[in-house]
Short mmCIF file of N, CA and C in Angstrom, two decimals:
data_model
loop_
_atom_site.label_atom_id
_atom_site.label_comp_id
_atom_site.label_asym_id
_atom_site.label_seq_id
_atom_site.Cartn_x
_atom_site.Cartn_y
_atom_site.Cartn_z
N GLN A 68 106.09 89.96 91.32
CA GLN A 68 105.98 91.36 91.67
C GLN A 68 106.38 91.54 93.14
N VAL A 69 107.31 92.45 93.37
CA VAL A 69 107.76 92.71 94.73
C VAL A 69 106.66 93.40 95.51
N GLN A 70 106.45 92.93 96.72
CA GLN A 70 105.48 93.56 97.62
C GLN A 70 106.12 93.74 98.99
N LEU A 71 105.76 94.85 99.63
CA LEU A 71 106.25 95.18 100.97
C LEU A 71 105.04 95.45 101.86
N VAL A 72 105.05 94.88 103.05
CA VAL A 72 103.95 95.08 103.99
C VAL A 72 104.53 95.44 105.34
N GLU A 73 104.19 96.65 105.81
CA GLU A 73 104.65 97.09 107.12
C GLU A 73 103.67 96.69 108.21
N SER A 74 104.20 96.56 109.41
CA SER A 74 103.37 96.32 110.59
C SER A 74 104.11 96.86 111.80
N GLY A 75 103.36 97.04 112.89
CA GLY A 75 103.99 97.42 114.15
C GLY A 75 103.77 98.86 114.58
N GLY A 76 103.10 99.65 113.75
CA GLY A 76 102.84 101.02 114.14
C GLY A 76 101.78 101.11 115.24
N GLY A 77 101.58 102.31 115.76
CA GLY A 77 100.56 102.49 116.78
C GLY A 77 100.78 103.76 117.56
N LEU A 78 100.12 103.83 118.71
CA LEU A 78 100.18 104.98 119.61
C LEU A 78 101.08 104.64 120.79
N VAL A 79 102.02 105.52 121.08
CA VAL A 79 102.94 105.30 122.19
C VAL A 79 103.21 106.63 122.88
N GLN A 80 103.54 106.58 124.15
CA GLN A 80 103.83 107.80 124.90
C GLN A 80 105.25 108.27 124.64
N ASP A 81 105.46 109.53 124.89
CA ASP A 81 106.78 110.15 124.80
C ASP A 81 107.78 109.30 125.61
N GLY A 82 108.90 108.94 124.96
CA GLY A 82 109.91 108.11 125.61
C GLY A 82 109.73 106.62 125.40
N GLY A 83 108.64 106.23 124.78
CA GLY A 83 108.36 104.82 124.57
C GLY A 83 109.08 104.24 123.36
N SER A 84 108.76 102.98 123.08
CA SER A 84 109.41 102.26 121.98
C SER A 84 108.38 101.55 121.11
N LEU A 85 108.75 101.39 119.85
CA LEU A 85 107.99 100.59 118.90
C LEU A 85 108.97 99.87 117.99
N ARG A 86 108.54 98.73 117.47
CA ARG A 86 109.34 98.01 116.49
C ARG A 86 108.50 97.80 115.24
N LEU A 87 108.95 98.39 114.15
CA LEU A 87 108.26 98.22 112.88
C LEU A 87 108.88 97.04 112.12
N SER A 88 108.03 96.32 111.39
CA SER A 88 108.50 95.23 110.54
C SER A 88 108.08 95.50 109.11
N CYS A 89 108.89 95.02 108.19
CA CYS A 89 108.62 95.16 106.75
C CYS A 89 108.81 93.79 106.12
N ALA A 90 107.70 93.16 105.78
CA ALA A 90 107.74 91.83 105.17
C ALA A 90 107.84 91.97 103.65
N PHE A 91 108.85 91.33 103.08
CA PHE A 91 109.15 91.44 101.65
C PHE A 91 108.79 90.14 100.95
N SER A 92 108.21 90.23 99.75
CA SER A 92 107.91 89.05 98.95
C SER A 92 108.02 89.37 97.47
N GLY A 93 108.16 88.31 96.65
CA GLY A 93 108.16 88.48 95.21
C GLY A 93 109.52 88.67 94.57
N GLY A 94 110.58 88.41 95.31
CA GLY A 94 111.92 88.56 94.75
C GLY A 94 112.98 88.09 95.74
N PRO A 95 114.26 88.15 95.31
CA PRO A 95 115.37 87.72 96.19
C PRO A 95 115.72 88.82 97.18
N PHE A 96 115.13 88.78 98.36
CA PHE A 96 115.26 89.85 99.34
C PHE A 96 116.72 90.22 99.60
N ARG A 97 117.60 89.24 99.62
CA ARG A 97 118.99 89.53 99.98
C ARG A 97 119.72 90.36 98.93
N GLN A 98 119.10 90.62 97.80
CA GLN A 98 119.70 91.46 96.76
C GLN A 98 119.11 92.87 96.73
N TYR A 99 118.28 93.19 97.71
CA TYR A 99 117.63 94.49 97.76
C TYR A 99 118.11 95.31 98.95
N VAL A 100 118.36 96.57 98.69
CA VAL A 100 118.59 97.55 99.75
C VAL A 100 117.21 97.96 100.30
N VAL A 101 117.14 98.18 101.60
CA VAL A 101 115.87 98.56 102.23
C VAL A 101 116.03 99.89 102.96
N GLY A 102 115.05 100.74 102.81
CA GLY A 102 115.03 102.00 103.54
C GLY A 102 113.72 102.18 104.28
N TRP A 103 113.78 102.90 105.38
CA TRP A 103 112.59 103.33 106.12
C TRP A 103 112.45 104.83 105.95
N PHE A 104 111.27 105.24 105.55
CA PHE A 104 110.96 106.65 105.33
C PHE A 104 109.80 107.05 106.22
N ARG A 105 109.68 108.35 106.47
CA ARG A 105 108.53 108.84 107.21
C ARG A 105 108.06 110.15 106.62
N GLN A 106 106.76 110.38 106.77
CA GLN A 106 106.18 111.64 106.30
C GLN A 106 105.17 112.12 107.33
N ALA A 107 105.46 113.30 107.87
CA ALA A 107 104.55 113.93 108.81
C ALA A 107 103.65 114.90 108.04
N PRO A 108 102.48 115.24 108.59
CA PRO A 108 101.57 116.16 107.89
C PRO A 108 102.25 117.48 107.57
N GLY A 109 102.14 117.88 106.30
CA GLY A 109 102.70 119.15 105.87
C GLY A 109 104.20 119.14 105.63
N LYS A 110 104.81 117.97 105.75
CA LYS A 110 106.26 117.87 105.56
C LYS A 110 106.59 116.90 104.44
N GLU A 111 107.79 117.03 103.90
CA GLU A 111 108.25 116.12 102.87
C GLU A 111 108.64 114.78 103.48
N ARG A 112 108.56 113.74 102.66
CA ARG A 112 108.99 112.42 103.12
C ARG A 112 110.51 112.41 103.25
N GLU A 113 110.99 111.81 104.32
CA GLU A 113 112.43 111.76 104.56
C GLU A 113 112.86 110.33 104.88
N CYS A 114 114.10 110.03 104.50
CA CYS A 114 114.68 108.74 104.82
C CYS A 114 115.23 108.81 106.24
N VAL A 115 114.74 107.94 107.12
CA VAL A 115 115.27 107.93 108.48
C VAL A 115 116.34 106.87 108.68
N ALA A 116 116.30 105.81 107.86
CA ALA A 116 117.30 104.75 108.00
C ALA A 116 117.32 103.91 106.72
N ALA A 117 118.48 103.33 106.45
CA ALA A 117 118.61 102.44 105.31
C ALA A 117 119.66 101.39 105.64
N ILE A 118 119.54 100.23 104.97
CA ILE A 118 120.46 99.13 105.25
C ILE A 118 120.81 98.44 103.94
N ASN A 119 122.08 98.05 103.81
CA ASN A 119 122.49 97.43 102.56
C ASN A 119 122.12 95.95 102.56
N ARG A 120 122.51 95.25 101.51
CA ARG A 120 122.08 93.87 101.31
C ARG A 120 122.43 92.95 102.46
N THR A 121 123.63 93.09 102.97
CA THR A 121 124.12 92.17 103.99
C THR A 121 123.83 92.64 105.41
N GLY A 122 123.49 93.91 105.55
CA GLY A 122 123.30 94.49 106.87
C GLY A 122 124.56 95.08 107.44
N ALA A 123 125.65 95.02 106.67
CA ALA A 123 126.93 95.51 107.18
C ALA A 123 127.02 97.03 107.16
N ARG A 124 126.23 97.65 106.31
CA ARG A 124 126.25 99.11 106.21
C ARG A 124 124.86 99.67 106.47
N THR A 125 124.82 100.74 107.25
CA THR A 125 123.56 101.39 107.55
C THR A 125 123.69 102.90 107.45
N PHE A 126 122.54 103.53 107.32
CA PHE A 126 122.45 104.99 107.30
C PHE A 126 121.35 105.40 108.28
N TYR A 127 121.58 106.52 108.99
CA TYR A 127 120.57 107.09 109.86
C TYR A 127 120.52 108.60 109.66
N ALA A 128 119.32 109.13 109.64
CA ALA A 128 119.16 110.58 109.66
C ALA A 128 119.64 111.10 111.01
N ASP A 129 120.16 112.30 111.02
CA ASP A 129 120.67 112.88 112.27
C ASP A 129 119.60 112.91 113.36
N SER A 130 118.37 113.12 112.96
CA SER A 130 117.29 113.27 113.93
C SER A 130 116.97 111.98 114.69
N VAL A 131 117.44 110.83 114.18
CA VAL A 131 117.12 109.56 114.84
C VAL A 131 118.35 108.80 115.29
N LYS A 132 119.53 109.30 115.00
CA LYS A 132 120.76 108.60 115.40
C LYS A 132 120.80 108.37 116.91
N GLY A 133 121.16 107.15 117.29
CA GLY A 133 121.23 106.81 118.70
C GLY A 133 119.90 106.38 119.29
N ARG A 134 118.80 106.55 118.54
CA ARG A 134 117.47 106.17 119.04
C ARG A 134 116.83 105.06 118.20
N PHE A 135 117.07 105.08 116.89
CA PHE A 135 116.49 104.09 115.98
C PHE A 135 117.58 103.12 115.52
N THR A 136 117.17 101.87 115.30
CA THR A 136 118.09 100.85 114.79
C THR A 136 117.41 100.09 113.66
N ILE A 137 118.05 100.07 112.51
CA ILE A 137 117.54 99.31 111.37
C ILE A 137 118.27 97.97 111.32
N SER A 138 117.55 96.93 110.96
CA SER A 138 118.16 95.61 110.83
C SER A 138 117.38 94.81 109.79
N ARG A 139 117.91 93.65 109.45
CA ARG A 139 117.22 92.79 108.50
C ARG A 139 117.55 91.33 108.79
N ASP A 140 116.61 90.48 108.44
CA ASP A 140 116.80 89.04 108.54
C ASP A 140 116.56 88.48 107.14
N ASN A 141 117.64 88.21 106.41
CA ASN A 141 117.48 87.76 105.03
C ASN A 141 116.82 86.39 104.95
N GLY A 142 116.98 85.58 105.98
CA GLY A 142 116.32 84.28 105.99
C GLY A 142 114.81 84.38 106.10
N LYS A 143 114.33 85.47 106.70
CA LYS A 143 112.89 85.69 106.88
C LYS A 143 112.35 86.72 105.90
N SER A 144 113.21 87.27 105.04
CA SER A 144 112.80 88.31 104.08
C SER A 144 112.08 89.46 104.78
N THR A 145 112.64 89.89 105.88
CA THR A 145 112.01 90.93 106.69
C THR A 145 113.06 91.94 107.16
N ALA A 146 112.67 93.21 107.13
CA ALA A 146 113.48 94.28 107.69
C ALA A 146 112.75 94.87 108.88
N TYR A 147 113.52 95.47 109.78
CA TYR A 147 112.95 96.00 111.01
C TYR A 147 113.45 97.41 111.27
N LEU A 148 112.66 98.16 112.02
CA LEU A 148 113.09 99.45 112.53
C LEU A 148 112.71 99.50 114.00
N GLN A 149 113.71 99.38 114.85
CA GLN A 149 113.50 99.50 116.30
C GLN A 149 113.59 100.98 116.66
N MET A 150 112.54 101.50 117.24
CA MET A 150 112.47 102.92 117.58
C MET A 150 112.37 103.06 119.08
N ASP A 151 113.38 103.64 119.70
CA ASP A 151 113.42 103.86 121.14
C ASP A 151 113.44 105.36 121.44
N SER A 152 113.16 105.69 122.68
CA SER A 152 113.15 107.10 123.11
C SER A 152 112.34 107.96 122.15
N LEU A 153 111.16 107.50 121.81
CA LEU A 153 110.35 108.21 120.83
C LEU A 153 109.89 109.56 121.37
N ARG A 154 109.77 110.49 120.44
CA ARG A 154 109.38 111.87 120.76
C ARG A 154 108.14 112.24 119.95
N PRO A 155 107.38 113.22 120.40
CA PRO A 155 106.20 113.64 119.63
C PRO A 155 106.55 114.02 118.19
N GLU A 156 107.73 114.56 117.97
CA GLU A 156 108.13 114.95 116.61
C GLU A 156 108.43 113.75 115.70
N ASP A 157 108.44 112.54 116.25
CA ASP A 157 108.59 111.34 115.45
C ASP A 157 107.25 110.88 114.85
N THR A 158 106.17 111.53 115.24
CA THR A 158 104.85 111.18 114.73
C THR A 158 104.81 111.36 113.21
N ALA A 159 104.43 110.30 112.50
CA ALA A 159 104.42 110.32 111.04
C ALA A 159 103.89 108.99 110.53
N VAL A 160 103.66 108.93 109.23
CA VAL A 160 103.43 107.65 108.56
C VAL A 160 104.79 107.11 108.14
N TYR A 161 105.08 105.91 108.57
CA TYR A 161 106.36 105.27 108.27
C TYR A 161 106.16 104.22 107.18
N SER A 162 107.03 104.29 106.17
CA SER A 162 106.96 103.35 105.05
C SER A 162 108.31 102.71 104.82
N CYS A 163 108.29 101.44 104.47
CA CYS A 163 109.53 100.82 104.04
C CYS A 163 109.57 100.79 102.51
N ALA A 164 110.77 100.79 101.98
CA ALA A 164 110.98 100.80 100.54
C ALA A 164 112.16 99.90 100.19
N ALA A 165 112.18 99.41 98.97
CA ALA A 165 113.25 98.52 98.55
C ALA A 165 113.68 98.83 97.13
N VAL A 166 114.96 98.56 96.87
CA VAL A 166 115.50 98.75 95.53
C VAL A 166 116.57 97.69 95.30
N TYR A 167 116.60 97.15 94.07
CA TYR A 167 117.62 96.16 93.68
C TYR A 167 118.90 96.93 93.44
N SER A 168 119.85 96.84 94.39
CA SER A 168 121.04 97.69 94.31
C SER A 168 122.18 97.10 95.13
N VAL A 169 123.41 97.37 94.69
CA VAL A 169 124.58 97.00 95.47
C VAL A 169 125.03 98.15 96.37
N LEU A 170 124.48 99.33 96.12
CA LEU A 170 124.87 100.52 96.88
C LEU A 170 123.78 100.88 97.88
N LEU A 171 124.19 101.43 99.01
CA LEU A 171 123.23 101.91 99.99
C LEU A 171 122.55 103.16 99.45
N GLN A 172 121.24 103.20 99.45
CA GLN A 172 120.49 104.32 98.89
C GLN A 172 119.75 105.04 100.01
N THR A 173 119.74 106.38 99.93
CA THR A 173 119.10 107.16 100.99
C THR A 173 118.13 108.21 100.47
N THR A 174 117.89 108.21 99.17
CA THR A 174 117.00 109.20 98.57
C THR A 174 115.73 108.54 98.09
N GLU A 175 114.61 109.22 98.29
CA GLU A 175 113.31 108.66 97.92
C GLU A 175 113.27 108.20 96.47
N SER A 176 113.84 108.98 95.57
CA SER A 176 113.78 108.66 94.14
C SER A 176 114.62 107.44 93.77
N ASP A 177 115.48 107.00 94.69
CA ASP A 177 116.30 105.81 94.42
C ASP A 177 115.52 104.52 94.56
N TYR A 178 114.37 104.56 95.24
CA TYR A 178 113.62 103.35 95.56
C TYR A 178 112.43 103.20 94.62
N ASN A 179 112.17 101.95 94.24
CA ASN A 179 111.06 101.73 93.30
C ASN A 179 109.97 100.81 93.83
N TYR A 180 110.13 100.27 95.02
CA TYR A 180 109.08 99.46 95.62
C TYR A 180 108.77 100.03 97.01
N TRP A 181 107.47 100.18 97.29
CA TRP A 181 107.05 100.83 98.54
C TRP A 181 105.93 100.04 99.20
N GLY A 182 105.95 100.06 100.53
CA GLY A 182 104.83 99.53 101.27
C GLY A 182 103.74 100.57 101.40
N GLN A 183 102.65 100.18 102.05
CA GLN A 183 101.49 101.07 102.16
C GLN A 183 101.62 102.07 103.30
N GLY A 184 102.55 101.82 104.21
CA GLY A 184 102.78 102.74 105.31
C GLY A 184 102.03 102.33 106.58
N THR A 185 102.59 102.72 107.72
CA THR A 185 101.95 102.46 109.00
C THR A 185 102.09 103.71 109.87
N GLN A 186 101.03 104.05 110.57
CA GLN A 186 101.00 105.28 111.36
C GLN A 186 101.71 105.06 112.70
N VAL A 187 102.57 105.99 113.04
CA VAL A 187 103.20 106.03 114.35
C VAL A 187 102.83 107.37 114.99
N THR A 188 102.23 107.31 116.16
CA THR A 188 101.82 108.52 116.87
C THR A 188 102.44 108.49 118.26
N VAL A 189 103.17 109.55 118.60
CA VAL A 189 103.81 109.66 119.90
C VAL A 189 103.13 110.79 120.65
N SER A 190 102.51 110.47 121.76
CA SER A 190 101.79 111.47 122.55
C SER A 190 102.70 112.05 123.62
N SER A 191 102.48 113.33 123.90
CA SER A 191 103.31 114.02 124.89
C SER A 191 102.70 113.92 126.28
#
């Protein structure tokens, strides 16, 4: 059974940085596309970044382009989200998700495995 466990969330000041990790187990990680999603109170969950199997292709939401970087280490079965220049509007629960796919996926319904989420709070 595939399992995803996020870590690295917390409280940071406006302009600060955080690095989220997503540890994957229970399957061949290098055959899964990984996405990072976030959900703020009262808002729908949105995909902020996604990465294909090899790491050669990535997707970023317009709101995080130039500030967030998604990456993966297939040898460690772990994906990362480096978040720089954080803003109060980035405050949300961040979750990683995975799907067995050859195509880069950016929609919530495309993913079938989810982590429990980690809180990121950016204070002004």
